Amino acid sequence: MAEKRAIELLEAKIQELRELNKMEEIDMSSEIARLAEKLEALKIDTYSNLSDWERVKIARHPERPYALDYIDKIFTDFYELHGDRLIGDDRALLVGLAQLQGKPVVLLAQQKGRSTEENKQRYFGMPRPQGYRKAKRIMALAERFSFPLISLIDTPGAYPGLEAEEFNIGGAIANNLLAMAKLPTPTIAVIIGEGGSGGALAVGVADRVLMLENATYSVISPEGASAILWKDKGKTRQAAQALNLTAEHLLKLGVVDEVIPEPLGGAHKDPQKTVASLKEVLIRHFAEVCNTPLEELLSARYKRYRSFGCYRTLSDR
Amino acid sequence: MAEKRAIELLEAKIQELRELNKMEEIDMSSEIARLAEKLEALKIDTYSNLSDWERVKIARHPERPYALDYIDKIFTDFYELHGDRLIGDDRALLVGLAQLQGKPVVLLAQQKGRSTEENKQRYFGMPRPQGYRKAKRIMALAERFSFPLISLIDTPGAYPGLEAEEFNIGGAIANNLLAMAKLPTPTIAVIIGEGGSGGALAVGVADRVLMLENATYSVISPEGASAILWKDKGKTRQAAQALNLTAEHLLKLGVVDEVIPEPLGGAHKDPQKTVASLKEVLIRHFAEVCNTPLEELLSARYKRYRSFGCYRTLSDR
Amino acid sequence: MAIFKEKHYLRVKLDKETDESLWMQCKSCGELVFKRRVRENNNICPYCGEYFFLTAKERIESLIDEGSFTDISKPIMAADPLLFQDTKPYPQRIEEAQQKTGLADAIIIGNAAISGIVVVVGVMDFRFIGGSMGSVMGEQICHGMEEAIRNHYPFILVSSSGGARIQEGILSLMQMAKTSVVRARLAEQRLPFISVMTYPTTAGVQASIASLGDVIIAEKGAMIGFAGRRVIKGTIAEELPPNYQTDSFALEHGSIDRVANREYLREELSNVLRFFVRQ
Amino acid sequence: MAIFKEKHYLRVKLDKETDESLWMQCKSCGELVFKRRVRENNNICPYCGEYFFLTAKERIESLIDEGSFTDISKPIMAADPLLFQDTKPYPQRIEEAQQKTGLADAIIIGNAAISGIVVVVGVMDFRFIGGSMGSVMGEQICHGMEEAIRNHYPFILVSSSGGARIQEGILSLMQMAKTSVVRARLAEQRLPFISVMTYPTTAGVQASIASLGDVIIAEKGAMIGFAGRRVIKGTIAEELPPNYQTDSFALEHGSIDRVANREYLREELSNVLRFFVRQ
Ligand SMILES: [Zn+2]
Ligand SMILES: [Zn+2]
């Protein structure tokens, strides 16, 4: 996109002028203000009509804030717990205790790597059965001590591999769905990046599902859908559009309760601002669920999931 | 033992005479009766004062009835269930549904192999984490459907191996102890052969613990104790004696509720008779536990295990 | 995700010309077989033992006491919430599938008896868009479990599905959660759920309701797993064992309880049901 | 099973002549170190960082707020229910261990505060017959958990044990079940149990109470596992990885939550306790 290049150039220019402004006698603030205005207009032009496929790319942007970036800034005292007590530990799905607003919570966090080395360890953010079962173990802890549970979702999907199949990854996901359906404690899921199919849902059944503006959540990746439905790997843009995988669509479909705004151009353009938005929304919902009687939460959770779907009665035909 | 050889010769002789008796006109029944009497006396002499080490050898006798032999004859409709839903299946610890006296029960059965090939599959009766976790899974089924649980114990111990450690066999055993402590359904454990330490106890926490006369149950094998305490692999006889691992001792210590008599010389001398004894005792206890209110069972189970141990108060000193 | 090409699995291939005829050719051994004979033989080739696909109705017939079936499916069919269009519009796919199968969607729910034990049974039909789970299948499965709860019957689900239905997007994904929350209620009521996995039980169906059976029985020759061979080969370039995601792989790795030959599946079900139903 | 030779683990070896002296020699780096300095340094060699064994009392000192400890152990000691005799009679072993350690058995139970949070803590002492769990240890652990229940305190257990005590035979094995049934009560009361595994936490102790923590923290350098290297080598002749049964092996294979250096263990405990205790 030519617009993106123009935005970058303009940003650089403004930065230069700001530096000059500090160092020299000459006052350039009116020039800076004018340029900033232009930049804003250009950004709105460029970003406010992002296609779904462009949002997919933003959701996957390598500089996008990852789970630990939010945990760092929104929670205190994150105390990671390791291991499923069965097979191993998984670095793509972290679990632990933390404080939110002075209250202890259990965190589930899908975490991608920044470097190649880190991505190797974290399997590019694709959890294995070890991760899902670690999550299930920590749900039991949440239940025993009535800790609310908060999931941060950001995964291309569960890890596809021989070992994962040997360790029954499908069964691991299924059992998490069941566990989260019943978990007698308030639960919130936040989709912060990629919500990759069953691999995301396995930690995403909750009383509140929140979603960043440019995050995606889908039954299949646009690449996958393109290959299967169009028998053509290149139809990712159309597939993304067809899948209704953006926050806006998901809000309309009732899958998501609230969309958390991102800075123009995406969360990575201003991580601090993104963190602040997410924190505000999360804390509001957190207070709500914590103040709702558990029976009510569970019954509402049941109704929410029981009612998903859209079909016609045959007399409509 | 020379006596054993004599017994075998005498048995063979009597058998020959019986054959003759059938085929010929001559009546040999009085000779047969006399010999049978002698045989009985010799057997009592030989077997009624078995040393503990001799009982260990009987408990490990390759012709001794194994779990499936009892299941075959005492239960009906054995329906084996496989797999821990996590990693794999274990052939040293079988689980399944069956009927006892027309009531559905859950069975846990440690099973040794008869042939080398079978022993390879069954790891010589030493369960791996897959087995213990399969047992734990089936306990959840017993809980959900209020099926009484019956364990048949016969293992040299949990399998010692790298993979078993990688899959946290210690944790698997510990979690079974916890699960059996709480299991809200009647439970009976029967030690039919070797009760090998934690590997046996992991399916042996129960409302009733029954034990065949020549079975053993011990914190460590005589070989292990000999090597550790005497620094000498040859002290197995002494170690067996010192460990108090026979049914008679365990009854006195309160670990076992009833000893099931075996034919002279051991269960393998007359499997049918052994099965019949076991069945009689098992069914009696089964009726008792099934007729006891669950709250009472659980409270008695708690008291039973809470009270194990023997110590002096320091003022005794 | 319905990631399988149908043609790969449709092992019974009828010559267009002889479609109405009495004969079919076995894809496995090449023999020409009398169709009725195949049908009477649970759609197993009498020459080589190859299992042909069963439609949902054939599956029901082969599992339950004759004449005991009542269809209690909800009278619903797929909507098109996303106005989904790939190479064709979704409604057209639905209509074609309905015409091909005579079904409203990829599952039938019914009351039936198995060796005299009354159950609620759900049976998927792979011919209907790869047996994929969209809103209709999710709703029907929940409806089946609720009927089981209402009448205190066991619930049996026979899966044959490539996974979630892409054309309903996220709503298909949500069926995994939806069926799980209702499955939790079935468990609370202490009613048994027997899951039967057939060829194929994969992706979103294997990773939800099908794996949540109190007892899981696979039909011999089933395919069971989450990520298909192609996906793994594509992503990871790993060498896969020849029995990858077969019934024997699943049994060996502990994700199912039993494997049964098709001709014994009915007996298998009646054997296991007897433990859960006081008669 | 106490399957370890003590001498293998007693890394602090004092010269008989200098036993009462102010100096000791580090077995790892060979340096002569001022004993008080080692003591003040959590029994870590100031030269090479080697961890020396901590007695139960030293461990308590290193973990809790100064002066906050009250010994609440039951006033009991081992009986000799089996009249056990190997190369010596069991009572003689007990007496020797008591004289060596000044303890009644291989564990101390107390009330203490960690960063101001009051807890019940149990600490094992490996010098006492390899930290083995017999009737006394089992009873003391249960007593500790019951005190925690009575006063609504968290329970902390610091393990250092080769396993069950052979000399009490089956009664030692039963302590695995005994501690488990009481642990279940602690859970019912929703009281936290933090298990700390140190060198070594193996066999019957690892296969029961030590593995049942809500959170399991290993001290760096811990040995954690069920069957010792010798047993496996003896039975199976398998090649074992160099980190077999170390803290890193346990972490990698998911059987523990965290590993902490000895000098941070107190902070680690205070960090985790804060989640469970409303202040
Ligand atoms: Zn054929
Ligand atoms: Zn040193």
PDB file of N, CA and C in Angstrom, chain C residues 208-237:
ATOM      1  N   SER C 208     -14.415 -32.102  20.122  1.00  0.00           N
ATOM      2  CA  SER C 208     -15.499 -31.658  21.009  1.00  0.00           C
ATOM      3  C   SER C 208     -16.348 -32.873  21.371  1.00  0.00           C
ATOM      4  N   ILE C 209     -17.579 -32.859  20.960  1.00  0.00           N
ATOM      5  CA  ILE C 209     -18.548 -33.821  21.484  1.00  0.00           C
ATOM      6  C   ILE C 209     -18.126 -35.281  21.310  1.00  0.00           C
ATOM      7  N   ALA C 210     -17.521 -35.635  20.178  1.00  0.00           N
ATOM      8  CA  ALA C 210     -17.208 -37.047  19.945  1.00  0.00           C
ATOM      9  C   ALA C 210     -16.196 -37.589  20.951  1.00  0.00           C
ATOM     10  N   SER C 211     -15.323 -36.728  21.459  1.00  0.00           N
ATOM     11  CA  SER C 211     -14.314 -37.181  22.428  1.00  0.00           C
ATOM     12  C   SER C 211     -14.822 -37.146  23.857  1.00  0.00           C
ATOM     13  N   LEU C 212     -16.075 -36.772  24.058  1.00  0.00           N
ATOM     14  CA  LEU C 212     -16.571 -36.615  25.421  1.00  0.00           C
ATOM     15  C   LEU C 212     -17.481 -37.755  25.863  1.00  0.00           C
ATOM     16  N   GLY C 213     -17.406 -38.877  25.158  1.00  0.00           N
ATOM     17  CA  GLY C 213     -18.215 -40.022  25.547  1.00  0.00           C
ATOM     18  C   GLY C 213     -17.753 -40.634  26.862  1.00  0.00           C
ATOM     19  N   ASP C 214     -18.701 -41.163  27.620  1.00  0.00           N
ATOM     20  CA  ASP C 214     -18.314 -41.972  28.786  1.00  0.00           C
ATOM     21  C   ASP C 214     -17.568 -43.200  28.309  1.00  0.00           C
ATOM     22  N   VAL C 215     -18.024 -43.704  27.187  1.00  0.00           N
ATOM     23  CA  VAL C 215     -17.310 -44.788  26.519  1.00  0.00           C
ATOM     24  C   VAL C 215     -17.191 -44.384  25.048  1.00  0.00           C
ATOM     25  N   ILE C 216     -16.027 -44.599  24.496  1.00  0.00           N
ATOM     26  CA  ILE C 216     -15.811 -44.251  23.093  1.00  0.00           C
ATOM     27  C   ILE C 216     -15.463 -45.518  22.321  1.00  0.00           C
ATOM     28  N   ILE C 217     -16.285 -45.838  21.352  1.00  0.00           N
ATOM     29  CA  ILE C 217     -16.065 -47.035  20.545  1.00  0.00           C
ATOM     30  C   ILE C 217     -15.784 -46.591  19.113  1.00  0.00           C
ATOM     31  N   ALA C 218     -14.724 -47.109  18.547  1.00  0.00           N
ATOM     32  CA  ALA C 218     -14.450 -46.805  17.145  1.00  0.00           C
ATOM     33  C   ALA C 218     -14.851 -47.980  16.285  1.00  0.00           C
ATOM     34  N   GLU C 219     -15.411 -47.671  15.154  1.00  0.00           N
ATOM     35  CA  GLU C 219     -15.629 -48.726  14.167  1.00  0.00           C
ATOM     36  C   GLU C 219     -14.289 -49.050  13.527  1.00  0.00           C
ATOM     37  N   LYS C 220     -14.069 -50.322  13.289  1.00  0.00           N
ATOM     38  CA  LYS C 220     -12.840 -50.703  12.606  1.00  0.00           C
ATOM     39  C   LYS C 220     -12.720 -49.928  11.295  1.00  0.00           C
ATOM     40  N   GLY C 221     -11.508 -49.438  11.030  1.00  0.00           N
ATOM     41  CA  GLY C 221     -11.311 -48.657   9.812  1.00  0.00           C
ATOM     42  C   GLY C 221     -11.614 -47.185   9.979  1.00  0.00           C
ATOM     43  N   ALA C 222     -11.989 -46.783  11.202  1.00  0.00           N
ATOM     44  CA  ALA C 222     -12.282 -45.370  11.436  1.00  0.00           C
ATOM     45  C   ALA C 222     -11.032 -44.524  11.227  1.00  0.00           C
ATOM     46  N   MET C 223     -11.237 -43.249  10.980  1.00  0.00           N
ATOM     47  CA  MET C 223     -10.140 -42.294  10.999  1.00  0.00           C
ATOM     48  C   MET C 223     -10.450 -41.334  12.135  1.00  0.00           C
ATOM     49  N   ILE C 224      -9.491 -41.178  13.038  1.00  0.00           N
ATOM     50  CA  ILE C 224      -9.739 -40.416  14.258  1.00  0.00           C
ATOM     51  C   ILE C 224      -8.580 -39.468  14.485  1.00  0.00           C
ATOM     52  N   GLY C 225      -8.857 -38.183  14.610  1.00  0.00           N
ATOM     53  CA  GLY C 225      -7.771 -37.269  14.915  1.00  0.00           C
ATOM     54  C   GLY C 225      -8.184 -35.834  14.755  1.00  0.00           C
ATOM     55  N   PHE C 226      -7.239 -34.962  15.027  1.00  0.00           N
ATOM     56  CA  PHE C 226      -7.529 -33.532  14.969  1.00  0.00           C
ATOM     57  C   PHE C 226      -7.061 -32.936  13.643  1.00  0.00           C
ATOM     58  N   ALA C 227      -5.775 -32.991  13.400  1.00  0.00           N
ATOM     59  CA  ALA C 227      -5.226 -32.368  12.194  1.00  0.00           C
ATOM     60  C   ALA C 227      -4.921 -33.446  11.169  1.00  0.00           C
ATOM     61  N   GLY C 228      -5.448 -33.262   9.976  1.00  0.00           N
ATOM     62  CA  GLY C 228      -5.289 -34.259   8.927  1.00  0.00           C
ATOM     63  C   GLY C 228      -3.843 -34.425   8.480  1.00  0.00           C
ATOM     64  N   ARG C 229      -3.588 -35.549   7.873  1.00  0.00           N
ATOM     65  CA  ARG C 229      -2.268 -35.882   7.368  1.00  0.00           C
ATOM     66  C   ARG C 229      -1.700 -34.760   6.479  1.00  0.00           C
ATOM     67  N   ARG C 230      -2.555 -34.194   5.629  1.00  0.00           N
ATOM     68  CA  ARG C 230      -2.090 -33.155   4.727  1.00  0.00           C
ATOM     69  C   ARG C 230      -1.671 -31.891   5.469  1.00  0.00           C
ATOM     70  N   VAL C 231      -2.468 -31.542   6.489  1.00  0.00           N
ATOM     71  CA  VAL C 231      -2.146 -30.346   7.263  1.00  0.00           C
ATOM     72  C   VAL C 231      -0.790 -30.513   7.939  1.00  0.00           C
ATOM     73  N   ILE C 232      -0.595 -31.668   8.553  1.00  0.00           N
ATOM     74  CA  ILE C 232       0.665 -31.891   9.264  1.00  0.00           C
ATOM     75  C   ILE C 232       1.828 -31.955   8.296  1.00  0.00           C
ATOM     76  N   LYS C 233       1.637 -32.663   7.225  1.00  0.00           N
ATOM     77  CA  LYS C 233       2.699 -32.740   6.211  1.00  0.00           C
ATOM     78  C   LYS C 233       3.017 -31.341   5.694  1.00  0.00           C
ATOM     79  N   GLY C 234       1.958 -30.532   5.502  1.00  0.00           N
ATOM     80  CA  GLY C 234       2.150 -29.194   4.978  1.00  0.00           C
ATOM     81  C   GLY C 234       2.885 -28.293   5.954  1.00  0.00           C
ATOM     82  N   THR C 235       2.516 -28.371   7.210  1.00  0.00           N
ATOM     83  CA  THR C 235       3.097 -27.465   8.197  1.00  0.00           C
ATOM     84  C   THR C 235       4.451 -27.943   8.679  1.00  0.00           C
ATOM     85  N   ILE C 236       4.573 -29.210   8.938  1.00  0.00           N
ATOM     86  CA  ILE C 236       5.685 -29.689   9.729  1.00  0.00           C
ATOM     87  C   ILE C 236       6.664 -30.574   8.970  1.00  0.00           C
ATOM     88  N   ALA C 237       6.216 -31.126   7.872  1.00  0.00           N
ATOM     89  CA  ALA C 237       7.077 -32.039   7.123  1.00  0.00           C
ATOM     90  C   ALA C 237       7.591 -33.170   8.007  1.00  0.00           C
TER      91      ALA C 237
END
